[in-house]
Amino acid sequence: MGSRGGSGGDGAESHGYAADIHSIREAQARIAPYVHKTPVLSSTSIDAIVGKQLFFKCECFQKAGAFKIRGASNSIFALDDDEASKGVVTHSSGNHAAAVALAAKLRGIPAYIVIPRNAPACKVDNVKRYGGHIIWSDVSIESRESVAKRVQEETGAILVHPFNNKNTISGQGTVSLELLEEVPEIDTIIVPISGGGLISGVALAAKAINPSIRILAAEPKGADDSAQSKAAGKIITLPSTNTIADGLRAFLGDLTWPVVRDLVDDIIVVDDNAIVDAMKMCYEMLKVAVEPSGAIGLAAALSDEFKQSSAWHESSKIGIIVSGGNVDLGVLWESLYKQIPLV
Amino acid sequence: MGSRGGSGGDGAESHGYAADIHSIREAQARIAPYVHKTPVLSSTSIDAIVGKQLFFKCECFQKAGAFKIRGASNSIFALDDDEASKGVVTHSSGNHAAAVALAAKLRGIPAYIVIPRNAPACKVDNVKRYGGHIIWSDVSIESRESVAKRVQEETGAILVHPFNNKNTISGQGTVSLELLEEVPEIDTIIVPISGGGLISGVALAAKAINPSIRILAAEPKGADDSAQSKAAGKIITLPSTNTIADGLRAFLGDLTWPVVRDLVDDIIVVDDNAIVDAMKMCYEMLKVAVEPSGAIGLAAALSDEFKQSSAWHESSKIGIIVSGGNVDLGVLWESLYKQIPLV
């Protein structure tokens, strides 16, 4: 595990982070008509295996199948009518893309989604289902960004960033509010980490409500830039990533890094086999379809790294953020039973 | 569809049925410490396909993966200490067996589960997980019953019937109470039908709360004894059954038949392909692992038979009882993508 954050115990307000408990509560009120309040599930069988009480916040049941609609709808409904009139644009090809398409549809404005030509059909279908305008780009991030920039210039659409944005972070933080409203006695929350939008929102809300709540990140070994960043004390990016957790390949941004640096107590790194085992446990014991990125919190809870840490001994009731459920059934089955890569 | 029940509109009390709203409310209080209050999920994507608002009562998230723990725990905790001391016995090899094993474990008494030698390994594992004593029998129902009878005589254990029993029916009826507490505006409930314990409890509770609520049964074509019984006006049994819905192969009992006859408004019969399609939709859109018997309510909601009925035109908000989620992932995948039988 990485080193402990410096200010984990003294709350999250007035440190100049991009969001705070007030912007998160404001987001909760703003997005309430557009998102599901997702259920918290538990399984005594899983608890017996882990040896702790786990509370699974199931964002796989969220609209568009992932937590992303929270940040996307908060960003899009925070726009004034003039700003919104030209529409919005993003260049994610994953859950954020579908969420932006859906939130724009709910607001009644156009969404331009830049998608690389090699994107999986099911993700493209999700964007189409919500009426997003698809603009194809080449595979490289440079091509995606330059196409998005061109769309912005041509249409006047506003960019909705997947994580490095106050309104996005505030929207994602509403997961934390709901979880702690339902199970206030939680002492630890394990959150998947990628660009850091979700964990920043979750940490800012949870530490403001109760500064003693421990925030642990779960990160795939093949994209462990956050763990490296925590160890180095600065943002580290990687030349490439390699993990089945396709939602966890982004790097931290300048707005999420300070929160991760200060308020995330530790980062647990797990390998793809552990993620697949956790997906299988979610299916068989929790009866929930979970994508690799969504299962990583359980994988972290089951890991030796966690069990050998002081956090393990100090944890009793652990919230697990199950971030999304968008995985093709055949692909899931093949990865579970044939141990071939998911993507 | 079968003919409409005669007394669907005048409530469910004082007709001399095995259970009533009072025994169901009593069950709710008795079993509260031992069961999950399961979430009700909805999906705007599925609603758009069906053309109605659906509310999925997800008993796949129930303890032991199915609604059966409700009836089993009500039966077992209703025993006085003297009755309970010798333990309980049942000869189901399905979800009821695991539920009896779990409820007995919670009460701290032995459970003797008679299982035919050809039972699937995963179902045997579920019984073992909850500490049930397994007694093997031959495959025939006669062998299973005679072994169970011998166990009763040798141990003094009390038989916990899977459906034809007041306490079982009352326990299953608590599904209906929870669903209508959460979504009181529901006008129609679709319930899987097998021995009739679940639908009897659901119908008795719902019609007592609001006599105008429509109760529809969903039954597999290869085990359509209930539809035949409704048409004939008496209990019909079949020489054999053939359906992937392994939880829906039992026939009505003398306590469940009167309720089905009088309070179930119609029976929708669907074939196995429709069940598999519904399982796939549950996985992909609802993100929930559902066994064939649990998906049949959605299959019925999607059926032409329903859409051509008067019930369709009179329904607006439909509760779907997703009865269980115990299906092997590999088996599910194979049935979905290779169209081979599940069992």
Short mmCIF file of N, CA and C in Angstrom, two decimals, chain B residues 1 20 30 84 90 97 134 140 157 164 214 217 223 234 247 251 253 261 266 330:
data_model
loop_
_atom_site.label_atom_id
_atom_site.label_comp_id
_atom_site.label_asym_id
_atom_site.label_seq_id
_atom_site.Cartn_x
_atom_site.Cartn_y
_atom_site.Cartn_z
N MET B 1 -54.51 -16.95 -22.60
CA MET B 1 -54.69 -16.77 -21.16
C MET B 1 -55.89 -17.57 -20.66
N ASP B 20 -54.06 -15.31 5.44
CA ASP B 20 -54.76 -14.05 5.19
C ASP B 20 -53.82 -12.89 5.54
N ARG B 30 -42.36 -11.56 12.30
CA ARG B 30 -41.58 -12.70 12.79
C ARG B 30 -40.26 -12.86 12.04
N ALA B 84 -39.43 -27.48 17.76
CA ALA B 84 -38.22 -27.17 16.99
C ALA B 84 -37.03 -28.04 17.38
N THR B 90 -36.90 -31.50 4.82
CA THR B 90 -37.62 -31.23 3.57
C THR B 90 -36.98 -32.05 2.47
N ALA B 97 -34.67 -25.88 -0.35
CA ALA B 97 -33.75 -26.69 0.47
C ALA B 97 -32.71 -25.80 1.15
N ILE B 134 -27.31 -33.56 4.62
CA ILE B 134 -27.82 -34.09 3.35
C ILE B 134 -28.07 -35.59 3.46
N SER B 140 -36.71 -40.48 -8.09
CA SER B 140 -38.18 -40.39 -8.15
C SER B 140 -38.75 -39.64 -6.96
N ALA B 157 -38.04 -34.96 13.36
CA ALA B 157 -37.99 -33.65 12.69
C ALA B 157 -39.35 -33.32 12.06
N ASN B 164 -47.37 -25.89 0.30
CA ASN B 164 -48.74 -26.21 0.72
C ASN B 164 -48.90 -26.15 2.23
N ARG B 214 -54.51 -6.31 -9.90
CA ARG B 214 -54.60 -7.49 -10.78
C ARG B 214 -53.42 -8.42 -10.49
N ALA B 217 -50.37 -14.70 -13.12
CA ALA B 217 -49.34 -15.73 -12.96
C ALA B 217 -48.56 -15.86 -14.26
N ALA B 223 -44.69 -26.75 -18.35
CA ALA B 223 -45.20 -27.15 -17.02
C ALA B 223 -46.42 -26.29 -16.72
N LYS B 234 -60.34 -27.36 -11.70
CA LYS B 234 -59.86 -28.30 -10.68
C LYS B 234 -58.35 -28.52 -10.87
N GLY B 247 -37.34 -24.15 -11.21
CA GLY B 247 -38.08 -23.88 -9.98
C GLY B 247 -39.59 -23.91 -10.17
N PHE B 251 -46.66 -28.95 -8.84
CA PHE B 251 -48.09 -28.77 -9.12
C PHE B 251 -48.77 -28.15 -7.90
N GLY B 253 -51.16 -27.36 -4.73
CA GLY B 253 -51.61 -28.17 -3.60
C GLY B 253 -53.03 -27.79 -3.20
N ARG B 261 -57.36 -20.33 -7.89
CA ARG B 261 -58.66 -20.38 -8.56
C ARG B 261 -59.42 -19.05 -8.43
N ASP B 266 -55.39 -14.09 -14.08
CA ASP B 266 -55.07 -14.73 -15.35
C ASP B 266 -53.72 -15.42 -15.25
N GLY B 330 -21.84 -20.02 -16.25
CA GLY B 330 -21.51 -20.71 -17.49
C GLY B 330 -22.74 -21.29 -18.15
#
